[in-house]
Structures are given as structure tokens and as C-alpha cells.
Amino acid sequence: MTHSENIAIGLCTYRRPSVAETLASLGRLQLPGSVKVSVIVADNDTTPTGEDIVRNAGTGLPFPVTYLFAPANNISVARNAILQAARTSGARYLAFLDDDETVDSAWLVTLLDAVRDRQCACAIGPVQADYHDTAPPWMRRGRMHDTVPKLDPEGFAVTGYTCNTLIDLRHPALAGCEFDPARGKTGGEDTAFFDRILRQGGRIAYAPQAIAYEVVPPERARLGWLLRRRFRMGQTHGDLLLRDAGPLRRAAQAATAGAKALACLALGLGHLANPVKRNGALVRGALHLGNVSVCAGSRTLDIYGTKPLGASQRPSN
């Protein structure tokens, strides 16, 4: 590899002290050969509340850490600030990780190998949830917070997310790609970003060994949180499906998604005694209901910039 193939690692942060643990885990990375690695942290708060944490945590790490103040309570603003900074630096690759995640030492090398070996625009890895003892047993057994992509028959991911990814900034499919500020409070900005890459001919490799680990805080270890998250994800999915669609197509999509939601409800009722299957069916049903709501013209839920200081707020795909 050459100097021109340097890698930037981007973290968006919003009132989360856990970003220090994320940076510490990056400090233990196996660095890929002669490639230089740097880290860019974009603080999305209205004031630079994360600056001291980031600067202190970055001291002594084996690569430079740049702090960016990207205020707006809009996650797309922060992601675009990182994207622009990485491009300006001349980095060939940009990895994204969340500020409540940690990674193994081989994480970056594994993602890089996947992009290069499969000649893809991007690679993504899974996210494994780490539950507190207070989390419901059904949630831990069902691994309800894990993030794993759906794959096509060739093993490529059919969508992407920014909680564990590496992007080739010089790939033609990245031309003109930015995160949509209109989705910066609702979420789904990463889904739309990767959807554009796919429509422009890019492919997304899956690297199952490039694992990121996420601690699930108590406020997210609830069925209500999962239902709300999946409902919003369904809204994003429906919005992308219905791009430039007319009334007839919207009605057809609403009927299909509604039927799937009813089927999930029936499945849940059929497993009342099994909380893993019951709640799993309800969560899937919430996804389809979100799709129906978009078909009906409902407003997409806002999920960013609404938490008080110190609260946990993870960008969700």
C-alpha cells in the first residue's frame, strides 16, 4: 500500500463521555502496514461539550486525533463535516464508528481487506450488543440490539450503515455522495447515503469478523425503544422505496406493508408464551407500520438533538 491510501476514522459524538472508551479501543488497533491512520471526531452539540473529553482521550494515541465542532443537533451535519475533512486530508479510505462502540485490534485491517479483496466501494461489519444484567432475559436471548446486514445471494450487503463501515472515497460510486441534512434529525441518513452508493454501481462487502461492540444502556433496553426505532427504520425504507412514486404505487406499497404488519401481529399472538418470538414479531411489525405511515404521508419521527445533557443517544440506521 502507498501513502496515498491513508485511512481516516470518523466518530460523531453528542454528549457522550463513552467516546473516550471508543478512542482508547482505537489506540489498540493493528495498523495496516505503512498506511497512516488518523481520527476525526465531530461534536454535534450546540456548544463544544465534548472537546475536553476528546482532546484528553486522544493524548498518547499512536495517531493524530482531530476535534471538529459541527453544531446543529443534526447528525448529517456532523457526518458531512467528517466526510469533508477526510477528503481534504487526501485520505483514500474513511471508516465510521459510533461513539458508544469499541472494536477489536484487527477491526480496521479486516474491513480494509474486505474492501480490497472484493473490490467494493465499502465494507461493513456486524455490531454486537453488550447487555447489562438489568436487561430483560428475552432481549439478551434474542440479541435484539445486534446489527447484522441482509445479504444478497453473492454475499454482498443490500444496505449499509455508519456504525461499522469502511468507505473507499475514490470509488466512482462515491461521486457526489453526502449525508442528507433533511434526515439529520429523523435518522436514516446513513441508509439513504448507502442507497445512493448502490444506485451508482457500488457494492458493499460484508466482513463478519470486523466486529464492533456496543453497550446497551438501560433506557434502550426496553421493548418500547425497539418498537420506536424499527418504526422509524420502516419510515426510511418506505421513503426510499417510494421515491417519485405516484398515488397508485403508494397505495400498493401501503397494502403490502400493512399485510406484513398484520401477519407479524398474528405471529406475535401465536407466541404469547415465548417472549423472544412474540416481541421479535412485534418489532418486525413496527418496521412495516413505519412503512405504512410514510405511504399515508405521516411525518418521520425525530430522534436526534432531543435528549438532555448526559443522556444516551445513538445514531441508528
Coordinates of C-alpha atoms in Angstrom, one line a residue:
M1 CA 0.0 0.0 0.0
T2 CA 1.1 3.6 -0.6
H3 CA 1.0 6.8 1.4
S4 CA -2.0 7.9 -0.8
E5 CA -4.1 5.0 0.7
N6 CA -4.2 6.6 4.2
I7 CA -7.3 5.9 6.4
A8 CA -9.3 8.4 8.4
I9 CA -11.6 7.1 11.2
G10 CA -14.7 9.2 11.8
L11 CA -16.7 9.5 15.0
C12 CA -19.8 11.6 15.6
T13 CA -20.4 12.5 19.2
Y14 CA -23.2 14.1 21.1
R15 CA -23.0 14.5 24.9
R16 CA -21.4 11.0 25.4
P17 CA -18.4 10.5 27.7
S18 CA -18.2 7.0 26.3
V19 CA -16.3 8.4 23.2
A20 CA -13.2 8.2 25.4
E21 CA -13.6 4.4 25.6
T22 CA -14.1 4.3 21.8
L23 CA -10.8 6.2 21.3
A24 CA -9.0 4.0 23.7
S25 CA -10.0 0.9 21.8
L26 CA -8.9 2.5 18.5
G27 CA -5.5 3.1 20.2
R28 CA -5.0 -0.7 20.4
L29 CA -5.6 -1.2 16.7
Q30 CA -3.3 -3.2 14.5
L31 CA -2.3 -0.5 12.0
P32 CA -2.3 -1.8 8.4
G33 CA 1.3 -1.7 7.1
S34 CA 2.7 1.6 6.0
V35 CA -0.7 3.2 5.8
K36 CA -1.1 6.2 8.1
V37 CA -4.3 6.4 10.3
S38 CA -5.9 9.4 11.7
V39 CA -9.1 10.0 13.7
I40 CA -11.7 12.8 13.2
V41 CA -14.3 13.4 15.9
A42 CA -17.2 15.7 15.1
D43 CA -19.1 17.1 18.1
N44 CA -22.8 17.7 17.1
D45 CA -23.8 19.5 20.3
T46 CA -24.9 23.2 20.3
T47 CA -21.8 24.0 22.4
P48 CA -18.4 22.1 22.3
T49 CA -19.3 20.0 25.3
G50 CA -17.1 17.1 24.1
E51 CA -13.9 18.9 23.3
D52 CA -12.1 18.3 26.6
I53 CA -13.1 14.6 26.6
V54 CA -11.9 14.1 23.1
R55 CA -8.6 16.0 23.5
N56 CA -7.8 14.3 26.7
A57 CA -8.6 10.8 25.4
G58 CA -6.6 11.5 22.2
T59 CA -3.4 12.2 24.2
G60 CA -0.9 9.5 23.7
L61 CA -2.7 7.6 21.0
P62 CA -0.5 6.3 18.1
F63 CA -2.2 8.6 15.5
P64 CA -3.5 12.2 15.4
V65 CA -7.0 12.9 16.7
T66 CA -8.7 16.0 15.2
Y67 CA -11.7 17.6 17.0
L68 CA -14.3 19.3 14.9
F69 CA -17.2 21.4 16.3
A70 CA -20.1 20.7 14.0
P71 CA -23.1 22.2 15.8
A72 CA -26.7 21.8 14.6
N73 CA -28.2 18.8 16.6
N74 CA -28.3 17.3 13.1
I75 CA -26.2 14.1 12.6
S76 CA -25.9 14.7 8.9
V77 CA -24.0 18.0 9.5
A78 CA -21.5 16.1 11.7
R79 CA -21.1 13.2 9.2
N80 CA -20.6 15.6 6.3
A81 CA -18.0 17.6 8.4
I82 CA -16.1 14.3 8.8
L83 CA -16.5 13.4 5.1
Q84 CA -15.2 16.8 4.0
A85 CA -12.3 16.7 6.4
A86 CA -11.3 13.2 5.2
R87 CA -11.5 14.2 1.6
T88 CA -9.5 17.4 2.2
S89 CA -6.8 15.4 4.0
G90 CA -6.3 13.2 1.0
A91 CA -7.3 10.0 2.8
R92 CA -8.2 7.1 0.5
Y93 CA -10.5 5.5 3.0
L94 CA -12.9 6.7 5.6
A95 CA -14.1 4.4 8.4
F96 CA -17.2 5.3 10.6
L97 CA -17.8 4.1 14.1
D98 CA -20.3 5.2 16.8
D99 CA -19.2 7.0 20.0
D100 CA -20.6 4.2 22.2
E101 CA -18.7 1.3 20.5
T102 CA -15.4 -0.4 20.9
V103 CA -13.5 -2.6 18.5
D104 CA -11.0 -5.5 18.5
S105 CA -7.4 -4.8 17.4
A106 CA -8.0 -6.4 14.0
W107 CA -11.1 -4.4 13.2
L108 CA -9.6 -1.9 10.7
V109 CA -7.4 -4.4 8.9
T110 CA -10.3 -6.8 8.5
L111 CA -12.6 -4.1 6.9
L112 CA -9.7 -2.9 4.7
D113 CA -9.1 -6.4 3.4
A114 CA -12.8 -6.9 2.6
V115 CA -12.9 -3.7 0.5
R116 CA -9.7 -4.5 -1.4
D117 CA -10.3 -8.3 -1.8
R118 CA -13.8 -7.8 -3.2
Q119 CA -13.1 -4.5 -5.0
C120 CA -16.0 -2.8 -3.4
A121 CA -17.0 0.8 -2.6
C122 CA -17.5 -0.1 1.1
A123 CA -17.3 -2.8 3.6
I124 CA -19.4 -3.2 6.8
G125 CA -19.1 -5.4 9.9
P126 CA -21.6 -6.5 12.5
V127 CA -22.3 -4.8 15.8
Q128 CA -22.8 -7.0 18.8
A129 CA -24.7 -5.7 21.8
D130 CA -23.4 -5.9 25.3
Y131 CA -26.3 -6.0 27.8
H132 CA -26.4 -5.0 31.4
D133 CA -27.7 -7.6 33.9
T134 CA -30.9 -5.4 34.2
A135 CA -31.8 -6.0 30.6
P136 CA -34.8 -8.4 30.1
P137 CA -33.8 -12.0 29.6
W138 CA -35.8 -12.3 26.4
M139 CA -33.9 -9.3 25.0
R140 CA -30.5 -10.8 25.8
R141 CA -31.5 -14.2 24.4
G142 CA -32.9 -12.7 21.2
R143 CA -29.9 -10.4 20.6
M144 CA -32.5 -7.7 19.8
H145 CA -29.9 -4.9 19.5
D146 CA -27.4 -6.6 17.3
T147 CA -26.9 -5.1 13.9
V148 CA -26.3 -7.6 11.0
P149 CA -26.8 -6.7 7.4
K150 CA -29.1 -8.6 5.0
L151 CA -27.0 -10.2 2.2
D152 CA -27.8 -10.9 -1.4
P153 CA -27.0 -14.3 -3.0
E154 CA -23.4 -13.3 -3.7
G155 CA -22.8 -12.3 -0.1
F156 CA -22.9 -8.5 -0.6
A157 CA -24.9 -6.3 1.8
V158 CA -28.1 -4.9 0.3
T159 CA -27.9 -1.8 2.5
G160 CA -25.3 -0.1 4.7
Y161 CA -24.9 1.8 8.0
T162 CA -22.3 4.0 9.6
C163 CA -22.0 2.2 13.0
N164 CA -19.3 -0.1 11.5
T165 CA -18.1 0.7 8.0
L166 CA -15.1 1.5 5.7
I167 CA -15.6 3.5 2.6
D168 CA -13.3 3.9 -0.4
L169 CA -13.5 7.7 -1.0
R170 CA -12.0 7.3 -4.5
H171 CA -14.5 4.8 -5.8
P172 CA -16.7 6.2 -8.6
A173 CA -19.9 5.2 -6.8
L174 CA -19.0 7.8 -4.1
A175 CA -19.2 10.7 -6.6
G176 CA -21.5 13.4 -5.1
C177 CA -22.4 11.3 -2.1
E178 CA -23.2 13.3 1.1
F179 CA -25.5 12.8 4.1
D180 CA -28.9 14.4 3.7
P181 CA -29.4 17.2 6.2
A182 CA -33.2 16.7 5.8
R183 CA -32.7 13.3 7.5
G184 CA -30.3 14.6 10.1
K185 CA -32.9 14.7 12.9
T186 CA -35.1 11.7 11.9
G187 CA -32.3 9.2 11.3
G188 CA -31.9 7.1 8.2
E189 CA -29.4 9.4 6.7
D190 CA -26.9 6.6 6.5
T191 CA -29.4 4.3 4.9
A192 CA -30.0 6.9 2.2
F193 CA -26.3 7.5 1.8
F194 CA -25.5 3.9 1.1
D195 CA -28.6 3.6 -1.1
R196 CA -27.2 6.2 -3.4
I197 CA -23.8 4.3 -3.5
L198 CA -25.7 1.2 -4.5
R199 CA -27.7 3.0 -7.2
Q200 CA -24.4 4.5 -8.6
G201 CA -23.0 1.0 -9.1
G202 CA -21.1 0.5 -5.8
R203 CA -21.2 -2.7 -3.8
I204 CA -20.9 -3.3 -0.1
A205 CA -18.8 -6.2 1.2
Y206 CA -19.6 -7.9 4.4
A207 CA -16.8 -8.6 6.9
P208 CA -18.3 -10.7 9.6
Q209 CA -15.1 -10.8 11.7
A210 CA -14.8 -6.9 11.8
I211 CA -17.0 -6.7 14.9
A212 CA -17.9 -3.6 16.9
Y213 CA -19.2 -3.9 20.4
E214 CA -22.0 -1.6 21.8
V215 CA -23.1 -1.3 25.4
V216 CA -26.8 -1.1 25.6
P217 CA -27.8 1.5 28.3
P218 CA -30.9 0.9 30.4
E219 CA -33.1 3.4 28.6
R220 CA -32.6 1.4 25.3
A221 CA -33.2 -2.0 26.9
R222 CA -36.9 -1.6 26.6
L223 CA -39.4 -3.0 24.1
G224 CA -40.8 0.5 23.5
W225 CA -37.4 1.8 22.4
L226 CA -37.0 -1.1 20.0
L227 CA -40.5 -0.6 18.5
R228 CA -39.9 3.1 18.0
R229 CA -36.5 2.5 16.4
R230 CA -37.9 -0.1 14.0
F231 CA -40.9 2.1 13.2
R232 CA -38.5 4.9 12.2
M233 CA -36.4 2.5 10.2
G234 CA -39.6 1.4 8.3
Q235 CA -40.3 5.0 7.6
T236 CA -36.8 5.4 6.0
H237 CA -37.2 2.2 4.0
G238 CA -40.6 3.3 2.7
D239 CA -39.4 6.7 1.8
L240 CA -36.6 5.3 -0.3
L241 CA -38.9 2.8 -2.0
L242 CA -41.4 5.4 -2.8
R243 CA -39.0 8.0 -4.3
D244 CA -41.0 9.8 -7.0
A245 CA -43.9 7.3 -6.7
G246 CA -47.4 8.2 -7.6
P247 CA -50.7 7.5 -5.7
L248 CA -51.3 4.1 -7.1
R249 CA -47.8 2.8 -6.2
R250 CA -48.1 4.3 -2.7
A251 CA -51.4 2.6 -2.2
A252 CA -50.0 -0.7 -3.3
Q253 CA -47.0 -0.4 -1.1
A254 CA -49.2 0.5 1.9
A255 CA -51.4 -2.6 1.3
T256 CA -48.3 -4.8 1.1
A257 CA -46.7 -3.4 4.2
G258 CA -50.0 -3.4 6.1
A259 CA -50.5 -7.1 5.3
K260 CA -47.0 -7.8 6.6
A261 CA -47.7 -5.9 9.8
L262 CA -50.9 -7.9 10.4
A263 CA -49.0 -11.1 9.7
C264 CA -46.4 -10.1 12.3
L265 CA -49.2 -9.3 14.8
A266 CA -50.7 -12.7 14.2
L267 CA -47.3 -14.4 14.7
G268 CA -46.8 -12.5 17.9
L269 CA -50.2 -13.6 19.2
G270 CA -49.4 -17.1 18.3
H271 CA -46.3 -17.0 20.5
L272 CA -47.7 -15.3 23.6
A273 CA -45.8 -17.7 25.9
N274 CA -42.5 -17.2 24.1
P275 CA -41.3 -13.6 24.7
V276 CA -38.4 -13.9 22.3
K277 CA -40.6 -14.9 19.3
R278 CA -43.5 -12.7 20.4
N279 CA -41.5 -9.5 20.8
G280 CA -39.4 -10.2 17.8
A281 CA -42.6 -10.4 15.7
L282 CA -43.9 -7.2 17.2
V283 CA -40.6 -5.4 16.4
R284 CA -40.8 -6.6 12.8
G285 CA -44.4 -5.5 12.6
A286 CA -43.3 -2.0 13.8
L287 CA -41.0 -1.8 10.8
H288 CA -43.8 -2.5 8.4
L289 CA -46.1 0.0 10.2
G290 CA -43.5 2.7 9.7
N291 CA -43.6 1.9 6.0
V292 CA -47.4 2.3 6.0
S293 CA -47.1 5.6 7.8
V294 CA -44.9 7.0 5.1
C295 CA -47.3 5.8 2.4
A296 CA -50.0 7.7 4.2
G297 CA -47.9 10.9 4.3
S298 CA -47.1 10.9 8.1
R299 CA -44.1 12.9 9.4
T300 CA -40.9 11.0 10.1
L301 CA -40.0 10.7 13.8
D302 CA -37.2 13.0 15.1
I303 CA -34.6 11.1 17.1
Y304 CA -31.6 13.4 17.2
G305 CA -30.9 16.5 19.2
T306 CA -33.8 15.8 21.6
K307 CA -32.0 14.3 24.6
P308 CA -31.0 16.2 27.8
L309 CA -27.3 16.5 28.7
G310 CA -25.8 13.2 29.7
A311 CA -28.5 11.1 28.0
S312 CA -27.6 8.3 25.6
Q313 CA -28.4 8.9 22.0
R314 CA -27.1 6.5 19.5
P315 CA -27.4 7.2 15.8
S316 CA -29.5 4.3 14.4
N317 CA -29.6 3.2 10.8

